[in-house]
XYZ file of N, CA and C in Angstrom:
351
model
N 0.832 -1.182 0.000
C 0.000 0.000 0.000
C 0.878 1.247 0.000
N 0.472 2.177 -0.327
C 0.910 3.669 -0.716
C -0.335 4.404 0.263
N 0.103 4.459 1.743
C -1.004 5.346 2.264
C -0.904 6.329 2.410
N -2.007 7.205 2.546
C -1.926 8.970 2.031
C -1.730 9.813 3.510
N -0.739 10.345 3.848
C -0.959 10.729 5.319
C -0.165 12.514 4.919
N -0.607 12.869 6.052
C 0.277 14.255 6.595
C 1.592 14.496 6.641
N 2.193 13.271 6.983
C 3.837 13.463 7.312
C 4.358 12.311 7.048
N 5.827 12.222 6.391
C 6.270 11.321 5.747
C 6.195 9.602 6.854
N 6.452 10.045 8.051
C 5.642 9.285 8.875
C 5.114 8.144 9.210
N 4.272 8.811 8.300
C 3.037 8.012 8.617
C 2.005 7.840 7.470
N 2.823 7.917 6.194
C 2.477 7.323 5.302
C 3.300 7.293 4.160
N 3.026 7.105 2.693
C 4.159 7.029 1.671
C 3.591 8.285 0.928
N 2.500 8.549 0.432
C 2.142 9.712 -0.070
C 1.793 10.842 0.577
N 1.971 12.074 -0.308
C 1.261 13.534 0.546
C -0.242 13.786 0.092
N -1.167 14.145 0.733
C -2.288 14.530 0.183
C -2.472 15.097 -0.904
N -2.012 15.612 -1.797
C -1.327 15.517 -3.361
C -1.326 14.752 -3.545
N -1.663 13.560 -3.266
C -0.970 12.046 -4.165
C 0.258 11.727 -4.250
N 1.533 12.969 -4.514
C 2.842 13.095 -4.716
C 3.621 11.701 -3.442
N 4.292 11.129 -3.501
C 4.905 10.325 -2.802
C 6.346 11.377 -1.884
N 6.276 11.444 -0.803
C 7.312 11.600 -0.070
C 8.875 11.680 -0.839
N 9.186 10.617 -0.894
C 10.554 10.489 -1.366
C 10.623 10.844 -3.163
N 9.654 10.441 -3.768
C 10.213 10.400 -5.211
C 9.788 12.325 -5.500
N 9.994 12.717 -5.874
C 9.466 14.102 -6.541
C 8.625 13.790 -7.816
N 7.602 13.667 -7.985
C 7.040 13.842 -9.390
C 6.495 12.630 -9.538
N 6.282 11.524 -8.654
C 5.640 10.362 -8.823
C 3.903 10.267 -8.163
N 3.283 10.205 -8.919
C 2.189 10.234 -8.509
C 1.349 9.022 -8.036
N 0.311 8.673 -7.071
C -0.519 7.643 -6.713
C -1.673 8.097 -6.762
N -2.547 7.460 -7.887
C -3.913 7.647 -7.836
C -4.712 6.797 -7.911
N -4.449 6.015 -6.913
C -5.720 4.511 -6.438
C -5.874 4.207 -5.725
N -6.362 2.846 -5.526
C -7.371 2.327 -4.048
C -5.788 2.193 -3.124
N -4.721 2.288 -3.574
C -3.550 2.196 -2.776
C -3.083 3.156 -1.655
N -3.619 4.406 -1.980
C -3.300 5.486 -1.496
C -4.223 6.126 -0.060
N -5.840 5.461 -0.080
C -6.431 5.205 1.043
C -5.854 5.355 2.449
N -6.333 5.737 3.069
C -5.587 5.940 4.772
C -5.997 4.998 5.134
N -7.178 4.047 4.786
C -7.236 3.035 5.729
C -8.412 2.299 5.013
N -8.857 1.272 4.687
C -9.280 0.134 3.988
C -10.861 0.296 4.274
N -11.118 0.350 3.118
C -12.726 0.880 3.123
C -13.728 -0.437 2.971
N -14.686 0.483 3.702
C -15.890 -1.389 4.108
C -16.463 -1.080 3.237
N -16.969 -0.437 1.964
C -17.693 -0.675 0.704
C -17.371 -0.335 -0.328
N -17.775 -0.559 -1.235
C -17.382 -0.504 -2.972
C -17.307 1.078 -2.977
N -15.632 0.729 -3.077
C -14.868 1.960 -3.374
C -15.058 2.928 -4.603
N -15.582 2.511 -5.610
C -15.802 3.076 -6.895
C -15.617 4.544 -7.098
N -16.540 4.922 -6.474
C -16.413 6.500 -6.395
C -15.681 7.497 -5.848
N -15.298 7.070 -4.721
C -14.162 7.412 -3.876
C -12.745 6.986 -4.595
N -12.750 5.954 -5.108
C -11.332 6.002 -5.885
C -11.735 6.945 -7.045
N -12.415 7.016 -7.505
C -12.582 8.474 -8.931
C -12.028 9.396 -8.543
N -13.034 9.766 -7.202
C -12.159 11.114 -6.925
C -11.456 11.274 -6.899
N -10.364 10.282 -5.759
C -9.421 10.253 -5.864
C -8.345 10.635 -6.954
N -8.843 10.124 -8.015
C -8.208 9.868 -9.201
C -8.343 11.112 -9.961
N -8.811 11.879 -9.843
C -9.023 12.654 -10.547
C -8.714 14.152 -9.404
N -8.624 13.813 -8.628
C -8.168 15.065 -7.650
C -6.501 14.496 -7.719
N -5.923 13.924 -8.037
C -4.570 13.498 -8.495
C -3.989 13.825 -9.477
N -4.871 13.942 -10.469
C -4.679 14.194 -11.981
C -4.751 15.986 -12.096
N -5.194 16.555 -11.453
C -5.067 17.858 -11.146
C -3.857 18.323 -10.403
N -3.615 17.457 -9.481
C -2.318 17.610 -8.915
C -1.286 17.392 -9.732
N -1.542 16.607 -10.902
C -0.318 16.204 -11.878
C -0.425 17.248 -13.343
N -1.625 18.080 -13.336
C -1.433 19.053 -13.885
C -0.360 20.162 -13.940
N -0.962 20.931 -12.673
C -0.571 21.768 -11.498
C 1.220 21.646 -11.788
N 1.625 19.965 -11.633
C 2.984 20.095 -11.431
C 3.522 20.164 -12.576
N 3.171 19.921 -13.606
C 3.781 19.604 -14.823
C 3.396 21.150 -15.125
N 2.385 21.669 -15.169
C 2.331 23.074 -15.485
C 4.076 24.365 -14.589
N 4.426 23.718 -13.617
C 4.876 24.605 -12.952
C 6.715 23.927 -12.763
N 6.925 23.077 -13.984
C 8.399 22.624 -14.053
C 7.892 22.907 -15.771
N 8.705 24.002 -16.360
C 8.579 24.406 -17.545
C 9.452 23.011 -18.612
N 10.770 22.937 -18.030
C 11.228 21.694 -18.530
C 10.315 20.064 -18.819
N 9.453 19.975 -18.136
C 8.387 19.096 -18.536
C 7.399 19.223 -19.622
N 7.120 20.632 -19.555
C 5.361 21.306 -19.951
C 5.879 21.082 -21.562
N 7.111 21.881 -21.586
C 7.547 21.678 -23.246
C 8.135 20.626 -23.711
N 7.535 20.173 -24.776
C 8.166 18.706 -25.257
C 9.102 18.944 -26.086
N 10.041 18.012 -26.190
C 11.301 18.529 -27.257
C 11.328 17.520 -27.974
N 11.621 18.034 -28.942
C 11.780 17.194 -30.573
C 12.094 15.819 -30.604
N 11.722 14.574 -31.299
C 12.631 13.455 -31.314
C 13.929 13.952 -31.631
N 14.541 12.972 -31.232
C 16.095 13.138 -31.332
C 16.065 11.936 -32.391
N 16.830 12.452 -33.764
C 17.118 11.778 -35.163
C 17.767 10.169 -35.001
N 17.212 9.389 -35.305
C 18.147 8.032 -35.478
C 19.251 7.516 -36.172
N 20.402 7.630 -35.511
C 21.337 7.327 -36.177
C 21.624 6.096 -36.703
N 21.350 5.211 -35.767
C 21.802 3.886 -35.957
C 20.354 3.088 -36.078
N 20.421 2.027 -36.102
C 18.666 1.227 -36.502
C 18.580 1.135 -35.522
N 17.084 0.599 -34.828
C 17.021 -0.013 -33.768
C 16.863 -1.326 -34.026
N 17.358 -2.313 -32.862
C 17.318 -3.518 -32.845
C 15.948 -4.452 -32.757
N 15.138 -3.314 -32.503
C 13.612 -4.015 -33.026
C 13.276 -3.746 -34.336
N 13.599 -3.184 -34.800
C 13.534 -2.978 -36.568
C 14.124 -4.137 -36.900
N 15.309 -4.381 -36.607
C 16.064 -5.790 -37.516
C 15.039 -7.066 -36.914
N 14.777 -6.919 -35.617
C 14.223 -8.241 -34.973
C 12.539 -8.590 -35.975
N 11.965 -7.064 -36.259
C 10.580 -7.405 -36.624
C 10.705 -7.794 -38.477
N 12.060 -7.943 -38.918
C 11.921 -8.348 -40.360
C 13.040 -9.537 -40.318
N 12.847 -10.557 -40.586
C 13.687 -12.070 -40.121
C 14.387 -11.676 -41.526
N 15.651 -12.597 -40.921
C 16.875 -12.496 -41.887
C 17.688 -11.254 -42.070
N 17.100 -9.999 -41.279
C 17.874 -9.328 -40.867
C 18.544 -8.917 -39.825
N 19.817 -8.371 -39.893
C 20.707 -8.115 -38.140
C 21.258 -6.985 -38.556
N 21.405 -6.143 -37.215
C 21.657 -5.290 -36.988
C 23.271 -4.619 -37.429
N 23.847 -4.160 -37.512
C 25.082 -3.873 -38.572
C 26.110 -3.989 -37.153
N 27.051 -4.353 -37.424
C 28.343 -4.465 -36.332
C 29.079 -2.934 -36.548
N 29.429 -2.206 -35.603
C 30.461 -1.167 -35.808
C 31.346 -1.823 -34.918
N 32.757 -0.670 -35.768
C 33.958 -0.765 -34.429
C 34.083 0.372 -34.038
N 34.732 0.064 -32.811
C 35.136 1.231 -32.084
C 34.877 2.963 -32.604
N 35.819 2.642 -33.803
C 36.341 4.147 -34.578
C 34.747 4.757 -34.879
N 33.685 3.956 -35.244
C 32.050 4.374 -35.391
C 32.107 3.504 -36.901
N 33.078 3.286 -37.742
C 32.689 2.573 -38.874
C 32.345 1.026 -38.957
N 31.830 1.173 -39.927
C 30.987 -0.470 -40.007
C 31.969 -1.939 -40.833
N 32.044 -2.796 -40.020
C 33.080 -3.604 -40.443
C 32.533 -4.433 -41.699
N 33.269 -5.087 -42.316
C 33.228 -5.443 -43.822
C 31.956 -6.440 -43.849
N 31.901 -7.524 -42.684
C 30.256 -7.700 -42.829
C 29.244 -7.190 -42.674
N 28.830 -6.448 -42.062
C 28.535 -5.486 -41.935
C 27.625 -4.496 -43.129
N 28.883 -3.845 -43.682
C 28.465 -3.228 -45.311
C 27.991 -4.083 -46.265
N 27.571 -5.315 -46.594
C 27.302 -6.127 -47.382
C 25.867 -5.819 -47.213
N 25.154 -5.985 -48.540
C 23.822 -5.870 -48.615
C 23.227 -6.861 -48.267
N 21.784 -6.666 -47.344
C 20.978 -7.567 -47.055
C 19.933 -8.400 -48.166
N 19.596 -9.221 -47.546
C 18.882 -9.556 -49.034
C 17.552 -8.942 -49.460
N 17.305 -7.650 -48.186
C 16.369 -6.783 -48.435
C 16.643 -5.574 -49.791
N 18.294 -5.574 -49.887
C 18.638 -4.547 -50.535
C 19.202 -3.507 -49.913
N 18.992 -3.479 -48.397
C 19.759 -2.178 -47.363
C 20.753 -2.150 -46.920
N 21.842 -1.520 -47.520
C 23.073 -1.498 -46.988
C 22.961 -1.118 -45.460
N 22.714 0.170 -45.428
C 22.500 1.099 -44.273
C 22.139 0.564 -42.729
N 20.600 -0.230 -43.444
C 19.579 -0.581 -41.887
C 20.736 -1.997 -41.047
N 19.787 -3.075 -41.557
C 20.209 -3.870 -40.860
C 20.692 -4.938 -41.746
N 22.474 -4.970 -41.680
C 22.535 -5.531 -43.163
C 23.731 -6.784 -42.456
């Protein structure tokens, strides 16, 4: 359980939902409860959930480094689930220096030097 208390204490989360120790981790479920409820929680976890989700607004609104998303960053190299999701291909060997060794550069029988050859 992740219980919701006043002081680190005496529970794992702050009434924010926010967890004590982590900064920026949020709990929004039947986990977070102060203490184990005798009927169908349904609604009470909504709220919950949604008075959390405001709190995770709030924070993301107020760490500018979050709020703005930054660009993918370009792929240099393939990824190894690209070679894995087309059989008969593997991923290219480099050395050290960043160049690609002589097996390597040989064309796949896809035709791609480049990807996964």
């Amino acid at each position: 359980t992740c219980r919701m208390a006043a002081s680190p204490k005496l529970g794992a989360v702050k009434p924010s939902g926010e967890t004590w120790e982590v900064s920026g981790l949020f709990v929004a479920d039947t986990s977070a409860f102060p203490t184990a409820s005798g009927v169908n929680p349904m609604w009470t976890c909504a709220a919950l959930a949604h008075r959390v989700a405001q709190q995770v607004k709030q924070h993301l609104g107020a760490t500018p480094e979050l709020a703005t998303p930054t660009p993918p960053r370009k792929r240099i190299a393939p990824c190894a689930a690209d070679c894995a999701s087309e059989p008969g291909r593997r991923a290219p060997q480099h050395r050290a220096d960043g160049s690609k060794s002589a097996s390597s550069s040989r064309k796949s029988s896809l035709g791609s030097s480049d990807a996964c050859a």
